[in-house]
mmCIF file of C-alpha atoms in Angstrom:
data_model
loop_
_atom_site.group_PDB
_atom_site.id
_atom_site.type_symbol
_atom_site.label_atom_id
_atom_site.label_comp_id
_atom_site.label_asym_id
_atom_site.label_seq_id
_atom_site.Cartn_x
_atom_site.Cartn_y
_atom_site.Cartn_z
ATOM 1 C CA MET J 213 0.000 0.000 0.000
ATOM 2 C CA GLN J 214 1.349 3.430 -0.891
ATOM 3 C CA ALA J 215 1.805 5.971 1.877
ATOM 4 C CA LEU J 216 -0.660 8.854 1.794
ATOM 5 C CA ARG J 217 0.168 12.115 3.531
ATOM 6 C CA GLU J 218 -1.654 14.504 1.243
ATOM 7 C CA ALA J 219 -3.634 14.756 -1.957
ATOM 8 C CA SER J 220 -3.640 17.882 -4.090
ATOM 9 C CA GLY J 221 -5.114 18.845 -7.411
ATOM 10 C CA ARG J 222 -8.426 18.985 -9.128
ATOM 11 C CA ALA J 223 -11.273 17.254 -7.336
ATOM 12 C CA ILE J 224 -14.144 15.639 -9.219
ATOM 13 C CA PRO J 225 -17.303 17.514 -8.127
ATOM 14 C CA PHE J 226 -19.520 14.452 -8.322
ATOM 15 C CA GLY J 227 -21.805 15.146 -5.367
ATOM 16 C CA ALA J 228 -24.357 12.383 -5.983
ATOM 17 C CA LYS J 229 -26.019 10.861 -2.909
ATOM 18 C CA ASN J 230 -26.529 7.163 -2.134
ATOM 19 C CA VAL J 231 -24.020 6.004 -4.735
ATOM 20 C CA ASP J 232 -23.814 2.257 -4.250
ATOM 21 C CA THR J 233 -20.958 -0.075 -5.071
ATOM 22 C CA ASP J 234 -22.750 -1.302 -8.183
ATOM 23 C CA VAL J 235 -22.533 2.228 -9.576
ATOM 24 C CA ILE J 236 -18.871 2.453 -8.563
ATOM 25 C CA ILE J 237 -18.043 -0.869 -10.252
ATOM 26 C CA PRO J 238 -20.789 -2.922 -11.970
ATOM 27 C CA ALA J 239 -21.144 -6.599 -11.045
ATOM 28 C CA HIS J 240 -19.848 -7.996 -14.341
ATOM 29 C CA TRP J 241 -16.389 -6.622 -13.438
ATOM 30 C CA LEU J 242 -16.227 -8.836 -10.342
ATOM 31 C CA LYS J 243 -15.127 -11.896 -12.321
ATOM 32 C CA THR J 244 -11.559 -10.665 -12.585
ATOM 33 C CA ILE J 245 -8.814 -12.189 -10.447
ATOM 34 C CA THR J 246 -6.638 -9.085 -10.551
ATOM 35 C CA ARG J 247 -7.082 -5.482 -9.470
ATOM 36 C CA ASP J 248 -5.393 -4.139 -12.580
ATOM 37 C CA GLY J 249 -7.632 -2.449 -15.099
ATOM 38 C CA LEU J 250 -10.665 -2.036 -12.840
ATOM 39 C CA GLY J 251 -10.454 1.731 -13.326
ATOM 40 C CA LYS J 252 -11.898 1.163 -16.802
ATOM 41 C CA GLY J 253 -15.066 -0.144 -15.167
ATOM 42 C CA ALA J 254 -15.321 2.533 -12.492
ATOM 43 C CA PHE J 255 -18.609 4.421 -12.878
ATOM 44 C CA GLU J 256 -19.059 2.604 -16.194
ATOM 45 C CA THR J 257 -22.745 3.430 -16.521
ATOM 46 C CA LEU J 258 -22.177 7.125 -15.889
ATOM 47 C CA ARG J 259 -19.168 7.196 -18.187
ATOM 48 C CA ALA J 260 -21.306 5.964 -21.076
ATOM 49 C CA ASP J 261 -22.311 9.623 -21.324
ATOM 50 C CA PRO J 262 -19.557 11.305 -23.385
ATOM 51 C CA ASP J 263 -19.929 14.457 -21.270
ATOM 52 C CA ASN J 264 -19.234 12.684 -17.956
ATOM 53 C CA LEU J 265 -16.985 14.303 -15.346
ATOM 54 C CA PHE J 266 -14.656 11.322 -14.943
ATOM 55 C CA ASP J 267 -13.333 11.409 -18.504
ATOM 56 C CA SER J 268 -13.405 15.158 -19.058
ATOM 57 C CA ASP J 269 -10.107 16.881 -19.799
ATOM 58 C CA THR J 270 -10.581 18.951 -16.636
ATOM 59 C CA PHE J 271 -11.088 16.112 -14.151
ATOM 60 C CA LYS J 272 -9.525 13.016 -15.735
ATOM 61 C CA GLY J 273 -6.946 11.612 -13.313
ATOM 62 C CA ALA J 274 -8.062 13.832 -10.412
ATOM 63 C CA PRO J 275 -6.871 12.415 -7.058
ATOM 64 C CA ILE J 276 -9.901 13.570 -5.051
ATOM 65 C CA LEU J 277 -13.583 12.713 -5.454
ATOM 66 C CA ILE J 278 -16.257 14.838 -3.788
ATOM 67 C CA ALA J 279 -19.388 12.782 -3.221
ATOM 68 C CA GLY J 280 -22.793 13.030 -1.582
ATOM 69 C CA ASP J 281 -24.221 11.437 1.519
ATOM 70 C CA ASN J 282 -24.005 7.641 2.052
ATOM 71 C CA PHE J 283 -21.280 7.031 -0.539
ATOM 72 C CA GLY J 284 -20.398 3.364 -1.105
ATOM 73 C CA CYS J 285 -23.659 1.875 0.151
ATOM 74 C CA GLY J 286 -24.931 -1.454 -1.157
ATOM 75 C CA SER J 287 -22.898 -4.635 -1.413
ATOM 76 C CA SER J 288 -19.585 -5.102 0.349
ATOM 77 C CA ARG J 289 -17.501 -5.607 -2.802
ATOM 78 C CA GLU J 290 -13.880 -4.588 -2.253
ATOM 79 C CA HIS J 291 -13.636 -4.133 -6.012
ATOM 80 C CA ALA J 292 -15.200 -0.683 -5.494
ATOM 81 C CA ALA J 293 -12.085 0.494 -3.652
ATOM 82 C CA TRP J 294 -9.823 -1.227 -6.181
ATOM 83 C CA ALA J 295 -11.618 0.491 -9.070
ATOM 84 C CA LEU J 296 -11.295 3.926 -7.449
ATOM 85 C CA LEU J 297 -7.585 3.352 -6.846
ATOM 86 C CA ASP J 298 -7.053 2.261 -10.437
ATOM 87 C CA LEU J 299 -8.923 5.374 -11.553
ATOM 88 C CA GLY J 300 -6.382 7.467 -9.611
ATOM 89 C CA ILE J 301 -8.573 8.406 -6.632
ATOM 90 C CA LYS J 302 -6.594 8.794 -3.385
ATOM 91 C CA ALA J 303 -9.320 10.388 -1.262
ATOM 92 C CA VAL J 304 -13.091 10.689 -1.208
ATOM 93 C CA ILE J 305 -14.783 13.558 0.638
ATOM 94 C CA ALA J 306 -18.455 13.150 1.556
ATOM 95 C CA PRO J 307 -20.926 13.860 4.392
ATOM 96 C CA SER J 308 -21.084 10.126 5.195
ATOM 97 C CA PHE J 309 -19.947 6.720 3.956
ATOM 98 C CA SER J 310 -21.133 3.154 4.177
ATOM 99 C CA ASP J 311 -19.142 1.524 6.996
ATOM 100 C CA ILE J 312 -18.091 -1.417 4.819
ATOM 101 C CA PHE J 313 -16.962 0.811 1.970
ATOM 102 C CA SER J 314 -15.042 3.045 4.379
ATOM 103 C CA GLY J 315 -13.263 -0.006 5.806
ATOM 104 C CA ASN J 316 -12.419 -1.374 2.355
ATOM 105 C CA ALA J 317 -11.172 2.029 1.224
ATOM 106 C CA PHE J 318 -8.905 2.332 4.263
ATOM 107 C CA LYS J 319 -7.490 -1.176 3.812
ATOM 108 C CA ASN J 320 -6.568 -0.240 0.242
ATOM 109 C CA GLY J 321 -5.015 3.140 1.014
ATOM 110 C CA ILE J 322 -7.910 5.466 0.158
ATOM 111 C CA LEU J 323 -8.689 8.222 2.653
ATOM 112 C CA THR J 324 -12.378 8.835 3.356
ATOM 113 C CA VAL J 325 -13.006 12.316 4.750
ATOM 114 C CA VAL J 326 -16.311 13.138 6.434
ATOM 115 C CA LEU J 327 -17.326 16.806 6.292
ATOM 116 C CA PRO J 328 -20.674 18.542 6.847
ATOM 117 C CA GLN J 329 -22.881 19.246 3.856
ATOM 118 C CA ALA J 330 -22.087 22.980 3.947
ATOM 119 C CA ALA J 331 -18.373 22.188 3.505
ATOM 120 C CA ILE J 332 -19.177 19.736 0.711
ATOM 121 C CA ASP J 333 -21.231 22.405 -1.050
ATOM 122 C CA ARG J 334 -18.348 24.856 -0.857
ATOM 123 C CA LEU J 335 -15.820 22.297 -2.090
ATOM 124 C CA MET J 336 -18.122 21.376 -4.960
ATOM 125 C CA GLN J 337 -18.171 25.057 -5.936
ATOM 126 C CA VAL J 338 -14.385 25.476 -5.720
ATOM 127 C CA ALA J 339 -13.727 22.213 -7.569
ATOM 128 C CA GLN J 340 -15.425 23.576 -10.675
ATOM 129 C CA THR J 341 -12.506 25.941 -11.286
ATOM 130 C CA ASP J 342 -9.677 25.403 -8.787
ATOM 131 C CA PRO J 343 -7.622 22.717 -7.050
ATOM 132 C CA ILE J 344 -8.154 21.440 -3.521
ATOM 133 C CA HIS J 345 -5.505 20.407 -1.007
ATOM 134 C CA LEU J 346 -6.042 17.613 1.508
ATOM 135 C CA ASP J 347 -3.490 17.351 4.338
ATOM 136 C CA LEU J 348 -3.837 14.109 6.306
ATOM 137 C CA GLU J 349 -1.107 14.878 8.841
ATOM 138 C CA ASN J 350 -2.864 18.081 9.909
ATOM 139 C CA GLN J 351 -6.345 16.694 9.164
ATOM 140 C CA VAL J 352 -7.495 19.625 7.066
ATOM 141 C CA VAL J 353 -8.906 20.310 3.597
ATOM 142 C CA THR J 354 -8.034 23.715 2.146
ATOM 143 C CA THR J 355 -8.712 25.729 -0.990
ATOM 144 C CA PRO J 356 -6.889 28.640 -2.675
ATOM 145 C CA PHE J 357 -9.603 30.912 -1.230
ATOM 146 C CA GLN J 358 -8.591 30.417 2.430
ATOM 147 C CA ASP J 359 -11.313 27.855 3.082
ATOM 148 C CA ARG J 360 -10.171 25.496 5.817
ATOM 149 C CA PHE J 361 -12.162 22.414 6.808
ATOM 150 C CA ALA J 362 -10.844 20.270 9.669
ATOM 151 C CA PHE J 363 -11.793 16.592 9.755
ATOM 152 C CA GLU J 364 -11.569 13.751 12.240
ATOM 153 C CA ILE J 365 -9.932 10.380 11.601
ATOM 154 C CA ASP J 366 -9.226 7.357 13.748
ATOM 155 C CA PRO J 367 -5.571 7.616 14.928
ATOM 156 C CA PHE J 368 -4.817 4.017 13.929
ATOM 157 C CA ARG J 369 -6.154 4.560 10.410
ATOM 158 C CA LYS J 370 -4.228 7.812 10.133
ATOM 159 C CA HIS J 371 -0.995 6.063 11.158
ATOM 160 C CA CYS J 372 -1.529 3.221 8.671
ATOM 161 C CA LEU J 373 -2.309 5.553 5.769
ATOM 162 C CA ILE J 374 0.634 7.864 6.454
ATOM 163 C CA GLU J 375 3.040 4.930 6.791
ATOM 164 C CA GLY J 376 1.512 2.935 3.928
ATOM 165 C CA LEU J 377 0.764 -0.054 6.148
ATOM 166 C CA ASP J 378 -1.886 -2.547 5.114
ATOM 167 C CA GLU J 379 -2.553 -5.708 7.161
ATOM 168 C CA VAL J 380 0.500 -7.470 5.706
ATOM 169 C CA GLY J 381 2.655 -4.398 6.298
ATOM 170 C CA LEU J 382 1.486 -4.174 9.912
ATOM 171 C CA THR J 383 2.490 -7.804 10.469
ATOM 172 C CA LEU J 384 5.890 -7.328 8.804
ATOM 173 C CA ALA J 385 6.507 -4.253 10.957
ATOM 174 C CA ARG J 386 6.355 -6.587 13.976
ATOM 175 C CA ASP J 387 8.830 -9.058 12.444
ATOM 176 C CA THR J 388 11.477 -8.537 15.160
ATOM 177 C CA ALA J 389 8.983 -9.107 17.982
ATOM 178 C CA ILE J 390 7.471 -12.146 16.233
ATOM 179 C CA SER J 391 10.907 -13.692 15.636
ATOM 180 C CA ALA J 392 11.928 -13.048 19.257
ATOM 181 C CA TYR J 393 8.766 -14.740 20.494
ATOM 182 C CA GLU J 394 9.296 -17.761 18.226
ATOM 183 C CA ASN J 395 12.928 -18.126 19.363
ATOM 184 C CA THR J 396 11.893 -17.935 23.022
ATOM 185 C CA ALA J 397 9.072 -20.419 22.461
ATOM 186 C CA ARG J 398 11.475 -22.880 20.841
ATOM 187 C CA GLU J 399 13.767 -22.661 23.879
ATOM 188 C CA LEU J 400 11.072 -22.860 26.557
ATOM 189 C CA LEU J 401 8.685 -25.218 24.766
ATOM 190 C CA PRO J 402 10.895 -27.376 22.507
ATOM 191 C CA TRP J 403 8.218 -30.020 22.017
ATOM 192 C CA LEU J 404 6.085 -27.530 20.063
ATOM 193 C CA SER J 405 8.636 -27.288 17.266
ATOM 194 C CA LYS J 406 9.149 -31.044 16.885
ATOM 195 C CA GLY J 407 5.793 -31.670 15.225
ATOM 196 C CA VAL J 408 2.906 -33.828 16.236
ATOM 197 C CA VAL J 409 3.562 -37.539 16.745
ATOM 198 C CA ALA J 410 0.908 -39.745 15.201
ATOM 199 C CA ALA J 411 -1.027 -41.865 17.727
#
């Protein structure tokens, strides 16, 4: 997982409410065994419109998505987070998120920022013409117009995102302690390392 300290640039002023995971990545994309290329299927139905935001010259490749209330509702498919990542999205800002989507996003290195609707409305307005800056270390979203929106985040999630630690990375970070425990266990409980004797 890539470390995420900040995200800056154009933000896609999407704003739609109750966007479920089937809108984010339609079910027929779930047959793949790899994460690569899922960005092509992200918001596929919406992108069928040639004037869609996601493929416009202005917003294509934007690292931030501004969404409406209850983003990521519906099924628990992790492919939704994978598709957003492959599309280039590093952070999603919305008034609320589905708990499962928020968890999947975090585990894949996407920051979900919860802000009140008034802040979302302002960011949607700014995003039409100007970039937005998201600073995870200081937990603030800013604009070139001196707007400053503080947000809360679980300290553990913040640490993992800043350090780029997924579940495997967290385990590997404890390698020294795990090895020390195993060495001690072999010395104090030698029968455990000899295997099980068949009856």
